[in-house]
Amino acid sequence: MTTTAPPKDLRDFYENPAVPVSSGTPRSLRQARMLAAALGTSTPATVLDIGCGDGTAAAVAAPLLPGHRIIGVDWSQDALRRARTRLACEPVRGELTGGGLPFRSESADAVLFSEVIEHLVDPDAALDEIRRVLRPGGHLMLSTPNLAAWYNRALVLAGVQPVFSEVSLRAIHGRPGKEVVGHLRLYTARALKEFVAASGFDVVRLAGAPFHGVPRPLRSLDRLACSRPPLASILLLHAQKTPARKT
């Protein structure tokens, strides 16, 4: 799901069709509702789904964003192939670093950035590029796993590697779960807000979402934790591009 060109070993990892390139529908729905409330319906908007993966997040968002244009963007050819079956607009190949995204500055009204930032080698450059393509006041809808999720706090106290963290691209070691997804960076609610604000955005709202990988007996607790975003499994952040200050 990352849009940054990684070293060859990571590029090969993400081009592997067995690597997951979508997230749970509950997170996508919550994020789409936040974006729909921010955009409204009066003026058609251009929304870039950066790191669109297989197009699931954009497909979930589309019915809630009638009249708005959603363009999927990813560097993975395998992801783009799968996204074409779900998106109304032809997805675009692009990277957040190197040559940058194939869009003019201030050409987008909103960016969906779903479960991407945790995969990036250089998240600072990524947010700089997102800020470039957003118009002043444009919306950033970012989601990422929460390092300080309620169960991770207990796991660390017990000496267990937190969920979402990974020490290898080959296998899971020292924590629950079996699926390797290539997470390089993890954020707490406080760290995410501070990082986004330092990158030239005004943080509007932080919300929580459940994680589809939580065992069924614990899912009610996971949904309950969403009412306290710092404890939630997934962090949903809405920010707006800070207008350039006049000198």
Coordinates of C-alpha atoms in Angstrom, one line a residue:
M1 CA 0.0 0.0 0.0
T2 CA 3.0 2.3 0.2
T3 CA 3.6 4.9 -2.5
T4 CA 7.3 5.5 -1.7
A5 CA 9.8 3.6 -3.9
P6 CA 11.6 1.4 -1.3
P7 CA 14.9 -0.5 -1.6
K8 CA 14.8 -3.5 -3.8
D9 CA 14.0 -6.0 -1.1
L10 CA 11.0 -3.9 0.1
R11 CA 9.8 -3.3 -3.5
D12 CA 9.8 -7.0 -4.2
F13 CA 8.0 -7.5 -0.9
Y14 CA 5.1 -5.2 -1.8
E15 CA 4.9 -6.5 -5.4
N16 CA 4.2 -9.9 -4.0
P17 CA 0.5 -10.7 -4.7
A18 CA 0.3 -12.5 -1.3
V19 CA 1.0 -9.4 0.6
P20 CA -2.3 -7.7 1.8
V21 CA -3.1 -4.4 0.2
S22 CA -6.4 -3.6 1.8
S23 CA -7.7 -2.9 5.3
G24 CA -11.0 -3.6 7.1
T25 CA -14.3 -2.1 6.0
P26 CA -15.2 -0.6 9.4
R27 CA -12.1 1.6 9.3
S28 CA -12.8 2.6 5.6
L29 CA -16.4 3.5 6.4
R30 CA -15.5 5.7 9.4
Q31 CA -12.8 7.4 7.4
A32 CA -15.2 8.0 4.4
R33 CA -17.9 9.5 6.7
M34 CA -15.3 11.9 8.1
L35 CA -14.3 13.0 4.6
A36 CA -17.9 13.3 3.4
A37 CA -18.7 15.5 6.3
A38 CA -15.7 17.7 5.6
L39 CA -16.3 18.0 1.8
G40 CA -20.1 18.3 1.8
T41 CA -21.9 18.0 -1.6
S42 CA -22.1 21.6 -2.9
T43 CA -18.9 21.6 -5.0
P44 CA -17.4 18.6 -6.8
A45 CA -14.0 17.8 -5.3
T46 CA -11.0 15.9 -6.5
V47 CA -9.9 13.2 -4.0
L48 CA -6.6 11.4 -4.3
D49 CA -6.5 7.9 -2.7
I50 CA -2.7 7.8 -2.2
G51 CA -1.5 4.2 -1.6
C52 CA -4.9 2.9 -2.9
G53 CA -3.8 -0.7 -2.8
D54 CA -6.5 -2.8 -4.3
G55 CA -9.0 0.1 -4.3
T56 CA -11.1 -1.2 -1.4
A57 CA -11.0 2.1 0.6
A58 CA -12.0 4.2 -2.4
A59 CA -14.7 1.8 -3.3
V60 CA -16.2 1.9 0.2
A61 CA -15.9 5.7 0.1
A62 CA -17.5 6.3 -3.3
P63 CA -21.2 5.9 -2.3
L64 CA -20.7 8.4 0.5
L65 CA -19.0 10.9 -1.9
P66 CA -21.5 11.3 -4.8
G67 CA -20.4 13.9 -7.3
H68 CA -16.8 13.8 -6.1
R69 CA -14.0 12.4 -8.3
I70 CA -11.8 9.7 -6.5
I71 CA -8.5 8.9 -8.2
G72 CA -6.5 5.9 -6.9
V73 CA -2.7 6.3 -6.8
D74 CA -0.1 3.6 -6.1
W75 CA 3.4 2.6 -7.3
S76 CA 2.7 -1.2 -7.2
Q77 CA 1.7 -2.5 -10.6
D78 CA 0.0 -5.5 -8.9
A79 CA -2.1 -3.1 -6.7
L80 CA -3.1 -1.0 -9.6
R81 CA -4.2 -4.0 -11.6
R82 CA -6.5 -5.0 -8.8
A83 CA -7.7 -1.5 -8.1
R84 CA -8.9 -1.1 -11.8
T85 CA -11.7 -3.6 -11.0
R86 CA -13.1 -1.4 -8.2
L87 CA -12.5 2.2 -9.2
A88 CA -14.6 4.4 -11.5
C89 CA -11.5 6.4 -12.6
E90 CA -8.4 4.8 -14.0
P91 CA -5.8 4.5 -11.2
V92 CA -2.5 6.3 -11.6
R93 CA 1.0 5.1 -11.0
G94 CA 2.9 7.5 -8.7
E95 CA 5.4 7.8 -5.9
L96 CA 5.6 10.2 -3.0
T97 CA 9.4 10.5 -3.2
G98 CA 11.8 10.7 -6.1
G99 CA 10.0 12.4 -8.9
G100 CA 6.9 13.0 -6.8
L101 CA 3.3 12.5 -7.6
P102 CA 2.1 13.1 -11.2
F103 CA -0.2 16.0 -10.2
R104 CA 0.1 19.8 -10.3
S105 CA 0.6 21.7 -7.1
E106 CA -2.7 22.6 -5.3
S107 CA -4.7 20.5 -7.7
A108 CA -6.4 18.2 -5.1
D109 CA -9.2 19.0 -2.6
A110 CA -8.6 16.0 -0.4
V111 CA -6.2 13.1 0.1
L112 CA -7.1 9.7 1.5
F113 CA -4.0 8.2 3.1
S114 CA -5.2 4.9 4.5
E115 CA -2.8 2.5 6.2
V116 CA 0.2 3.9 4.3
I117 CA 2.4 6.0 6.5
E118 CA 3.4 3.0 8.6
H119 CA 5.1 1.5 5.5
L120 CA 7.2 4.5 4.5
V121 CA 10.9 4.9 4.7
D122 CA 10.6 8.7 4.6
P123 CA 7.2 9.9 6.0
D124 CA 8.4 13.5 6.2
A125 CA 9.0 13.7 2.4
A126 CA 5.6 12.0 1.9
L127 CA 3.7 14.6 3.9
D128 CA 5.6 17.4 2.1
E129 CA 4.5 16.0 -1.3
I130 CA 0.9 15.6 -0.1
R131 CA 0.9 19.2 1.1
R132 CA 2.2 20.2 -2.3
V133 CA -0.7 18.7 -4.2
L134 CA -3.4 19.9 -1.8
R135 CA -5.0 23.3 -2.2
P136 CA -4.9 25.6 0.7
G137 CA -7.4 24.3 3.3
G138 CA -7.5 20.9 1.5
H139 CA -8.3 17.9 3.6
L140 CA -6.0 15.0 4.7
M141 CA -7.7 11.9 5.9
L142 CA -5.0 9.7 7.4
S143 CA -5.3 6.3 9.1
T144 CA -2.7 4.2 10.7
P145 CA -2.4 1.4 13.4
N146 CA -2.0 2.7 17.0
L147 CA 1.2 1.6 18.7
A148 CA -0.6 2.3 22.1
A149 CA -3.8 0.4 21.3
W150 CA -5.4 -1.0 24.5
Y151 CA -4.1 -4.5 24.0
N152 CA -0.6 -3.4 23.1
R153 CA -0.2 -1.6 26.4
A154 CA -0.9 -5.0 28.1
L155 CA 1.4 -6.9 25.8
V156 CA 4.4 -4.6 26.4
L157 CA 3.9 -4.9 30.1
A158 CA 4.0 -8.7 29.7
G159 CA 7.2 -8.4 27.6
V160 CA 5.5 -9.3 24.3
Q161 CA 6.2 -7.5 21.0
P162 CA 3.2 -5.1 20.2
V163 CA 0.7 -6.0 17.5
F164 CA 1.3 -4.1 14.2
S165 CA 5.1 -4.0 14.9
E166 CA 7.4 -6.3 12.9
V167 CA 11.1 -7.2 13.2
S168 CA 11.4 -9.2 10.0
L169 CA 9.9 -9.3 6.4
R170 CA 10.0 -13.1 6.5
A171 CA 8.0 -14.0 9.5
I172 CA 6.3 -12.8 12.7
H173 CA 8.5 -13.1 15.8
G174 CA 7.6 -12.4 19.4
R175 CA 4.0 -11.2 19.0
P176 CA 0.5 -12.5 18.2
G177 CA -0.5 -13.0 14.6
K178 CA 0.9 -14.7 11.5
E179 CA 0.7 -12.1 8.7
V180 CA 3.7 -10.0 7.7
V181 CA 2.6 -6.7 6.1
G182 CA 5.8 -4.6 6.1
H183 CA 5.3 -2.0 8.9
L184 CA 8.3 0.2 9.3
R185 CA 6.9 2.9 11.6
L186 CA 4.2 3.1 14.3
Y187 CA 2.6 6.1 15.9
T188 CA 0.8 6.8 19.1
A189 CA -2.1 9.4 19.0
R190 CA 0.1 12.1 20.5
A191 CA 3.1 11.4 18.1
L192 CA 0.8 11.3 15.1
K193 CA -0.8 14.7 15.9
E194 CA 2.5 16.3 16.6
F195 CA 4.1 14.9 13.4
V196 CA 1.2 16.0 11.1
A197 CA 1.1 19.5 12.7
A198 CA 4.8 19.9 12.2
S199 CA 4.4 19.0 8.5
G200 CA 2.2 22.1 7.9
F201 CA -1.3 20.9 8.7
D202 CA -3.9 21.9 11.2
V203 CA -5.3 18.8 13.0
V204 CA -9.1 19.0 13.0
R205 CA -10.1 15.7 14.6
L206 CA -8.7 12.4 15.8
A207 CA -11.0 9.4 16.0
G208 CA -10.6 5.7 16.5
A209 CA -11.6 2.6 14.5
P210 CA -11.6 -1.1 15.2
F211 CA -9.1 -3.6 13.8
H212 CA -10.4 -6.5 11.8
G213 CA -7.7 -8.8 13.1
V214 CA -8.8 -8.7 16.8
P215 CA -10.0 -12.1 17.9
R216 CA -13.8 -12.3 17.9
P217 CA -14.3 -12.6 21.7
L218 CA -12.5 -9.3 22.1
R219 CA -14.1 -7.3 19.3
S220 CA -16.7 -5.7 21.6
L221 CA -13.9 -4.3 23.7
D222 CA -12.1 -3.1 20.6
R223 CA -15.2 -1.2 19.4
L224 CA -15.6 0.3 22.9
A225 CA -12.0 1.5 22.8
C226 CA -12.8 3.6 19.7
S227 CA -14.6 6.1 21.9
R228 CA -11.1 6.9 23.4
P229 CA -8.9 7.3 20.3
P230 CA -5.5 7.0 22.2
L231 CA -6.6 3.5 23.1
A232 CA -8.2 2.5 19.8
S233 CA -6.7 -0.1 17.4
I234 CA -6.6 2.3 14.4
L235 CA -6.1 6.1 14.5
L236 CA -8.2 8.2 12.1
L237 CA -6.8 11.7 11.7
H238 CA -8.5 14.6 9.8
A239 CA -6.2 17.6 9.1
Q240 CA -6.3 20.6 6.8
K241 CA -3.4 22.1 4.9
T242 CA -2.3 25.2 6.7
P243 CA -2.6 28.3 4.4
A244 CA 0.8 29.9 3.6
R245 CA 1.4 32.8 6.0
K246 CA 1.8 36.2 4.4
T247 CA 5.1 37.9 5.0

